Amino acid sequence: MTSITITRPDDWHLHLRDGEPLRAVLPHTAKQFARAIIMPNLRPAIITVEMALAYRARILAAFPAALQSTFEPLMILYLTDNTAPAEIVRAKESGAIHGVKLYPSGATTNSGAGVTDIAKCYATLAAMEWNDLPLLVHGEVTDPDVDVFDREKVFIDRILAPLTRRFPGLRIVFEHVTTRDAVQFVTEASSNIAATITAHHLLLNRNAIFQSGIRPHHYCLPVLKRETHRQALLAAATGGNSKFFLGTDSAPHGQASKENACGCAGIFTAHAAIELYATAFEQAGALNKLEAFASFHGADFYCLPRNTSSITLKKESWIIPEQYDFAGEPLIPLFAGTSLSWKLV
Ligand code: DOR
Ligand code: ZN
């Protein structure tokens, strides 16, 4: 196959940051995706409808004028111990807010304002179930006694499974699943439970973090897992099940924050997101399954119309730049300096 044309995809999990960094990364996403779910883990976190609408306006203002009508940011509220049920009603009424993100406090970048005890959120979760506003979940426990590679599995057992029983009508997106356990949980759960899968978790296993030395640009959260888990993710993504859809979790950090004695978690993939997914699907012999995963399943789950325009990828080798500009700092993309065999036309 020398080219493929698919309905323009959406990114159902994206970190855009704010200010100058936002201006630097936004064009990478807008050149390929029609819409993206925008993560609210800024500092300060986006905890109110007012903050989300102001952030949305900043994103739209950051566009080069020519792109303005072609990309839509879909906003998300950041759940805290104190998010009021009334805020959920306001979020739903705004029409611009498409979900609420659960970060267990301490689980990842800028999660300090996150939830310390899920029981504190029950009234708010009930309001979300009632108003049909999806819950997006960073599915890892933070207990230091739990091995870092087991945090997703333990989260399913301790938090997520009980939550689905308590709120059976709540729509939930289990974000960036990384394990066979998560794939199995989502597959067996009711139809209101779905999951996003990143390109990096489809392409890499945990050996990539330690390949002839420590590789900070392969460090993200949830951390890469062993090969058997990668195989399970690939099977889920390419298997045609509408519960699984594209979410890059592209998470830019400047070079100095990554190449650091205490480096930040996050892999930047927006520079070549759809090409990276195409590479993974091709390796699995399933390029014909890419369109539904990238362009249909997520829109259907979020009850949004499918896009009507299209994009084309050509089979053509190109070298990923060593770095991109990130507000005056270098930003090192995934697979910097190496070649990819699919290229967005
Ligand atoms: O690797 C990650 N980076 N995982 C997250 O959950 C957050 C993200 C970020 O914001 O940098
Ligand atoms: Zn994320």
Short mmCIF file of C-alpha atoms and ligand atoms in Angstrom, two decimals:
data_model
loop_
_atom_site.label_atom_id
_atom_site.label_comp_id
_atom_site.label_asym_id
_atom_site.label_seq_id
_atom_site.Cartn_x
_atom_site.Cartn_y
_atom_site.Cartn_z
CA MET A 1 0.00 0.00 0.00
CA THR A 2 1.51 3.36 -0.96
CA SER A 3 -1.06 5.73 0.49
CA ILE A 4 -4.10 5.70 2.74
CA THR A 5 -6.88 8.23 3.06
CA ILE A 6 -8.98 8.25 6.21
CA THR A 7 -11.61 10.47 7.75
CA ARG A 8 -9.82 13.25 9.65
CA PRO A 9 -9.02 11.85 13.11
CA ASP A 10 -9.47 13.36 16.59
CA ASP A 11 -7.10 13.18 19.55
CA TRP A 12 -9.09 12.14 22.63
CA HIS A 13 -6.26 12.89 25.11
CA LEU A 14 -3.87 15.81 24.63
CA HIS A 15 -1.69 18.14 26.73
CA LEU A 16 -1.42 21.57 25.13
CA ARG A 17 0.00 23.57 28.09
CA ASP A 18 -0.49 27.35 28.01
CA GLY A 19 1.15 30.63 26.91
CA GLU A 20 4.17 30.37 24.58
CA PRO A 21 4.49 26.57 24.94
CA LEU A 22 0.86 26.27 23.76
CA ARG A 23 1.66 28.36 20.68
CA ALA A 24 4.63 26.09 19.96
CA VAL A 25 2.82 22.74 20.08
CA LEU A 26 -0.68 23.57 18.84
CA PRO A 27 0.14 23.59 15.08
CA HIS A 28 1.49 20.02 15.30
CA THR A 29 -1.91 18.77 16.48
CA ALA A 30 -4.04 21.05 14.30
CA LYS A 31 -2.34 19.91 11.07
CA GLN A 32 -3.75 16.38 11.49
CA PHE A 33 -6.61 16.33 14.01
CA ALA A 34 -10.01 18.03 13.77
CA ARG A 35 -10.63 18.05 17.52
CA ALA A 36 -8.81 17.19 20.72
CA ILE A 37 -9.73 16.61 24.33
CA ILE A 38 -7.58 19.12 26.22
CA MET A 39 -6.16 17.97 29.54
CA PRO A 40 -6.69 20.40 32.42
CA ASN A 41 -3.51 19.73 34.44
CA LEU A 42 -2.14 23.26 34.22
CA ARG A 43 -0.90 25.23 37.16
CA PRO A 44 -3.27 26.38 38.50
CA ALA A 45 -5.46 23.45 37.48
CA ILE A 46 -8.60 24.09 35.39
CA ILE A 47 -11.14 23.44 38.15
CA THR A 48 -14.07 25.66 37.14
CA VAL A 49 -16.18 26.19 34.05
CA GLU A 50 -15.03 29.80 33.97
CA MET A 51 -11.37 28.71 33.91
CA ALA A 52 -12.06 26.13 31.20
CA LEU A 53 -13.82 28.65 28.97
CA ALA A 54 -10.98 31.17 29.45
CA TYR A 55 -8.43 28.43 28.60
CA ARG A 56 -10.47 27.53 25.51
CA ALA A 57 -10.38 31.17 24.41
CA ARG A 58 -6.58 31.26 24.87
CA ILE A 59 -6.21 28.13 22.74
CA LEU A 60 -8.35 29.59 19.95
CA ALA A 61 -6.42 32.88 20.15
CA ALA A 62 -3.12 30.98 19.83
CA PHE A 63 -3.99 29.78 16.34
CA PRO A 64 -2.44 31.05 13.23
CA ALA A 65 -5.48 32.79 11.67
CA ALA A 66 -5.65 30.34 8.75
CA LEU A 67 -6.26 27.34 11.02
CA GLN A 68 -8.89 28.84 13.24
CA SER A 69 -11.93 27.27 11.72
CA THR A 70 -10.40 23.82 11.28
CA PHE A 71 -9.60 22.77 14.85
CA GLU A 72 -11.83 22.54 17.89
CA PRO A 73 -10.55 22.18 21.46
CA LEU A 74 -12.86 20.07 23.65
CA MET A 75 -12.49 21.19 27.26
CA ILE A 76 -12.26 19.09 30.41
CA LEU A 77 -12.64 20.05 34.08
CA TYR A 78 -10.10 18.90 36.67
CA LEU A 79 -11.82 17.02 39.50
CA THR A 80 -10.83 17.95 43.06
CA ASP A 81 -12.05 16.85 46.48
CA ASN A 82 -14.15 20.03 46.45
CA THR A 83 -15.69 20.10 42.96
CA ALA A 84 -19.34 20.93 43.61
CA PRO A 85 -22.23 19.11 41.91
CA ALA A 86 -23.46 22.56 40.80
CA GLU A 87 -20.22 22.99 38.80
CA ILE A 88 -21.12 19.81 36.90
CA VAL A 89 -24.49 21.25 35.96
CA ARG A 90 -22.78 24.45 34.76
CA ALA A 91 -20.27 22.38 32.79
CA LYS A 92 -22.99 20.44 31.05
CA GLU A 93 -24.96 23.61 30.28
CA SER A 94 -21.87 25.31 28.79
CA GLY A 95 -21.85 22.85 25.88
CA ALA A 96 -18.06 23.37 25.64
CA ILE A 97 -17.04 20.98 28.41
CA HIS A 98 -16.99 17.30 27.51
CA GLY A 99 -15.83 15.57 30.66
CA VAL A 100 -14.16 15.72 34.06
CA LYS A 101 -10.69 14.31 34.73
CA LEU A 102 -9.80 12.29 37.80
CA TYR A 103 -6.15 12.60 38.76
CA PRO A 104 -5.41 10.71 41.95
CA SER A 105 -3.43 13.31 43.93
CA GLY A 106 0.30 12.78 43.32
CA ALA A 107 -0.15 10.33 40.42
CA THR A 108 1.46 12.47 37.72
CA THR A 109 2.45 15.94 36.45
CA ASN A 110 0.45 18.72 38.16
CA SER A 111 -1.81 16.30 40.01
CA GLY A 112 -1.23 17.93 43.40
CA ALA A 113 -4.74 19.43 43.35
CA GLY A 114 -6.21 16.05 42.45
CA VAL A 115 -8.42 13.70 44.42
CA THR A 116 -7.11 12.44 47.78
CA ASP A 117 -10.03 10.08 48.44
CA ILE A 118 -12.60 9.12 45.80
CA ALA A 119 -15.34 8.94 48.44
CA LYS A 120 -15.12 12.74 48.72
CA CYS A 121 -16.36 12.95 45.11
CA TYR A 122 -19.41 10.71 45.30
CA ALA A 123 -21.99 13.51 45.17
CA THR A 124 -20.17 15.08 42.22
CA LEU A 125 -19.86 11.75 40.41
CA ALA A 126 -23.59 11.21 40.95
CA ALA A 127 -24.20 14.60 39.31
CA MET A 128 -22.01 13.54 36.38
CA GLU A 129 -23.90 10.28 36.02
CA TRP A 130 -27.21 12.16 36.14
CA ASN A 131 -26.07 14.83 33.64
CA ASP A 132 -24.28 12.26 31.44
CA LEU A 133 -20.92 14.03 31.62
CA PRO A 134 -18.06 11.51 31.17
CA LEU A 135 -15.39 10.82 33.78
CA LEU A 136 -11.86 10.58 32.38
CA VAL A 137 -9.54 8.60 34.60
CA HIS A 138 -5.79 8.57 35.19
CA GLY A 139 -5.86 4.98 36.40
CA GLU A 140 -2.99 4.57 38.82
CA VAL A 141 -2.88 4.31 42.59
CA THR A 142 -0.29 6.46 44.34
CA ASP A 143 0.42 4.24 47.35
CA PRO A 144 4.25 4.14 47.58
CA ASP A 145 4.02 0.51 48.69
CA VAL A 146 2.61 -0.49 45.30
CA ASP A 147 5.23 -1.29 42.65
CA VAL A 148 5.22 1.34 39.90
CA PHE A 149 4.51 -1.33 37.26
CA ASP A 150 1.46 -2.59 39.19
CA ARG A 151 -0.24 0.75 39.84
CA GLU A 152 -2.75 0.45 36.99
CA LYS A 153 -3.83 -3.08 37.92
CA VAL A 154 -4.23 -2.16 41.59
CA PHE A 155 -6.23 0.94 40.58
CA ILE A 156 -8.69 -1.27 38.68
CA ASP A 157 -9.19 -3.54 41.69
CA ARG A 158 -9.36 -0.87 44.39
CA ILE A 159 -10.94 2.14 42.68
CA LEU A 160 -12.28 1.63 39.18
CA ALA A 161 -14.20 -1.63 39.50
CA PRO A 162 -16.02 -0.45 42.67
CA LEU A 163 -16.72 2.91 40.98
CA THR A 164 -18.42 1.25 38.01
CA ARG A 165 -20.63 -0.71 40.42
CA ARG A 166 -21.55 2.39 42.44
CA PHE A 167 -22.26 4.53 39.35
CA PRO A 168 -23.39 2.03 36.70
CA GLY A 169 -24.64 4.73 34.33
CA LEU A 170 -21.51 6.91 34.47
CA ARG A 171 -19.62 7.07 31.18
CA ILE A 172 -15.93 6.48 31.89
CA VAL A 173 -12.84 6.76 29.71
CA PHE A 174 -9.96 4.78 31.18
CA GLU A 175 -7.16 6.97 29.80
CA HIS A 176 -3.91 5.72 28.26
CA VAL A 177 -4.32 2.06 29.23
CA THR A 178 -0.99 0.25 29.46
CA THR A 179 -1.74 -3.30 30.61
CA ARG A 180 -3.46 -6.49 29.52
CA ASP A 181 -5.45 -6.19 32.77
CA ALA A 182 -6.88 -2.84 31.70
CA VAL A 183 -7.74 -4.13 28.24
CA GLN A 184 -9.54 -7.08 29.78
CA PHE A 185 -11.39 -4.89 32.29
CA VAL A 186 -12.63 -2.49 29.60
CA THR A 187 -13.54 -5.28 27.20
CA GLU A 188 -15.67 -7.04 29.82
CA ALA A 189 -17.23 -3.87 31.28
CA SER A 190 -20.55 -2.43 30.14
CA SER A 191 -20.77 -0.33 26.99
CA ASN A 192 -20.37 3.00 28.86
CA ILE A 193 -16.73 2.14 29.73
CA ALA A 194 -14.10 2.90 27.07
CA ALA A 195 -10.35 3.52 26.87
CA THR A 196 -7.76 5.55 25.00
CA ILE A 197 -4.46 4.07 23.83
CA THR A 198 -1.32 6.08 23.02
CA ALA A 199 0.98 5.52 20.05
CA HIS A 200 4.02 5.17 22.31
CA HIS A 201 2.43 2.38 24.35
CA LEU A 202 1.65 0.59 21.05
CA LEU A 203 5.20 0.95 19.74
CA LEU A 204 7.41 0.53 22.81
CA ASN A 205 7.79 -1.76 25.77
CA ARG A 206 9.67 -0.97 28.97
CA ASN A 207 13.03 -2.09 27.55
CA ALA A 208 12.98 1.22 25.64
CA ILE A 209 13.54 3.12 28.89
CA PHE A 210 16.84 1.32 29.48
CA GLN A 211 18.22 0.84 25.95
CA SER A 212 22.03 1.09 26.39
CA GLY A 213 21.51 3.70 29.12
CA ILE A 214 18.63 5.56 30.69
CA ARG A 215 16.30 7.16 28.14
CA PRO A 216 14.37 10.04 29.67
CA HIS A 217 12.43 10.68 26.46
CA HIS A 218 10.81 7.26 26.84
CA TYR A 219 9.60 8.04 30.37
CA CYS A 220 5.92 8.72 30.80
CA LEU A 221 3.11 7.86 33.20
CA PRO A 222 1.73 5.31 33.33
CA VAL A 223 5.19 3.97 32.62
CA LEU A 224 5.80 1.64 29.63
CA LYS A 225 5.12 -2.01 30.49
CA ARG A 226 6.51 -5.38 29.40
CA GLU A 227 6.03 -6.81 25.89
CA THR A 228 3.04 -9.03 26.74
CA HIS A 229 1.12 -5.90 27.73
CA ARG A 230 2.13 -4.05 24.54
CA GLN A 231 0.83 -7.01 22.54
CA ALA A 232 -2.50 -6.83 24.38
CA LEU A 233 -2.80 -3.09 23.65
CA LEU A 234 -2.01 -3.65 19.98
CA ALA A 235 -4.65 -6.38 19.77
CA ALA A 236 -7.20 -4.08 21.43
CA ALA A 237 -6.42 -1.09 19.19
CA THR A 238 -6.49 -3.12 15.97
CA GLY A 239 -9.31 -5.48 16.94
CA GLY A 240 -12.16 -3.23 15.82
CA ASN A 241 -13.79 -2.99 19.28
CA SER A 242 -15.42 0.46 19.47
CA LYS A 243 -14.49 0.80 23.16
CA PHE A 244 -10.88 1.56 22.21
CA PHE A 245 -9.85 4.80 20.53
CA LEU A 246 -6.97 7.14 19.82
CA GLY A 247 -5.60 9.41 22.56
CA THR A 248 -1.98 10.46 22.10
CA ASP A 249 -1.28 11.77 25.60
CA SER A 250 1.29 13.92 23.79
CA ALA A 251 2.89 15.66 26.78
CA PRO A 252 5.56 18.24 25.96
CA HIS A 253 8.30 19.15 28.45
CA GLY A 254 11.38 21.20 27.55
CA GLN A 255 14.65 19.29 27.10
CA ALA A 256 16.07 20.47 30.43
CA SER A 257 13.09 19.14 32.39
CA LYS A 258 13.41 15.75 30.70
CA GLU A 259 17.21 15.35 30.75
CA ASN A 260 17.40 15.94 34.45
CA ALA A 261 18.31 14.06 37.65
CA CYS A 262 14.57 14.04 38.37
CA GLY A 263 13.10 14.13 34.89
CA CYS A 264 9.45 14.92 34.14
CA ALA A 265 7.07 12.25 32.85
CA GLY A 266 5.72 12.82 29.36
CA ILE A 267 6.43 11.88 25.75
CA PHE A 268 5.87 14.39 22.95
CA THR A 269 4.25 12.66 19.95
CA ALA A 270 2.11 15.38 18.37
CA HIS A 271 4.77 16.05 15.69
CA ALA A 272 3.91 12.72 13.99
CA ALA A 273 0.99 11.27 15.90
CA ILE A 274 -1.07 9.76 13.11
CA GLU A 275 2.07 8.50 11.35
CA LEU A 276 3.16 6.76 14.57
CA TYR A 277 -0.23 5.05 14.90
CA ALA A 278 -0.07 4.06 11.22
CA THR A 279 3.34 2.50 11.86
CA ALA A 280 1.98 0.45 14.76
CA PHE A 281 -1.12 -0.65 12.82
CA GLU A 282 0.99 -1.59 9.80
CA GLN A 283 3.30 -3.69 11.98
CA ALA A 284 0.20 -5.54 13.19
CA GLY A 285 -1.03 -6.01 9.60
CA ALA A 286 -4.12 -3.96 10.42
CA LEU A 287 -3.89 -0.65 8.56
CA ASN A 288 -7.50 -1.17 7.48
CA LYS A 289 -8.52 -0.82 11.16
CA LEU A 290 -6.81 2.56 11.67
CA GLU A 291 -9.69 4.75 10.50
CA ALA A 292 -12.30 3.43 12.93
CA PHE A 293 -9.85 3.61 15.86
CA ALA A 294 -8.62 7.11 14.99
CA SER A 295 -11.72 8.75 13.57
CA PHE A 296 -14.96 6.95 14.56
CA HIS A 297 -14.90 5.22 17.95
CA GLY A 298 -14.04 8.30 20.02
CA ALA A 299 -16.57 10.57 18.36
CA ASP A 300 -19.26 7.95 18.83
CA PHE A 301 -18.42 7.50 22.52
CA TYR A 302 -18.48 11.27 23.17
CA CYS A 303 -21.76 11.57 21.21
CA LEU A 304 -20.21 13.98 18.73
CA PRO A 305 -20.58 13.86 14.95
CA ARG A 306 -17.89 12.07 12.99
CA ASN A 307 -15.67 14.37 10.94
CA THR A 308 -16.44 14.73 7.26
CA SER A 309 -13.07 15.89 5.88
CA SER A 310 -10.15 13.51 5.36
CA ILE A 311 -6.37 13.22 5.55
CA THR A 312 -3.95 11.22 3.44
CA LEU A 313 -0.80 9.42 4.54
CA LYS A 314 1.85 8.51 1.98
CA LYS A 315 4.33 5.67 2.23
CA GLU A 316 7.42 7.87 2.20
CA SER A 317 10.45 7.79 4.43
CA TRP A 318 11.30 11.01 6.31
CA ILE A 319 13.58 11.90 9.21
CA ILE A 320 12.00 13.22 12.39
CA PRO A 321 13.80 16.46 13.39
CA GLU A 322 16.24 16.28 16.32
CA GLN A 323 14.21 18.95 18.09
CA TYR A 324 11.42 21.47 17.78
CA ASP A 325 11.15 24.92 19.30
CA PHE A 326 9.26 25.09 22.59
CA ALA A 327 9.07 28.74 23.59
CA GLY A 328 12.81 29.24 23.11
CA GLU A 329 13.73 25.85 24.59
CA PRO A 330 14.38 22.63 22.68
CA LEU A 331 11.57 20.06 22.67
CA ILE A 332 12.77 16.53 21.88
CA PRO A 333 10.11 14.56 19.99
CA LEU A 334 9.66 10.79 20.19
CA PHE A 335 12.11 9.05 17.82
CA ALA A 336 14.08 12.27 17.21
CA GLY A 337 16.53 11.91 14.32
CA THR A 338 15.19 8.55 13.18
CA SER A 339 13.14 7.72 10.10
CA LEU A 340 9.43 7.03 9.81
CA SER A 341 7.91 5.41 6.75
CA TRP A 342 4.50 7.11 6.75
CA LYS A 343 4.08 10.83 6.07
CA LEU A 344 1.06 13.06 6.33
CA VAL A 345 0.44 14.71 2.97
O1 DOR B 1 3.53 11.13 31.11
C1 DOR B 1 2.64 11.88 31.45
N1 DOR B 1 2.72 13.22 31.25
N2 DOR B 1 1.56 11.36 32.04
C2 DOR B 1 0.62 12.13 32.58
O2 DOR B 1 -0.30 11.59 33.13
C3 DOR B 1 0.74 13.62 32.55
C4 DOR B 1 1.59 14.06 31.45
C5 DOR B 1 2.02 15.52 31.56
O3 DOR B 1 1.17 16.37 31.80
O4 DOR B 1 3.20 15.80 31.36
ZN ZN B 2 -2.19 12.74 29.91
#
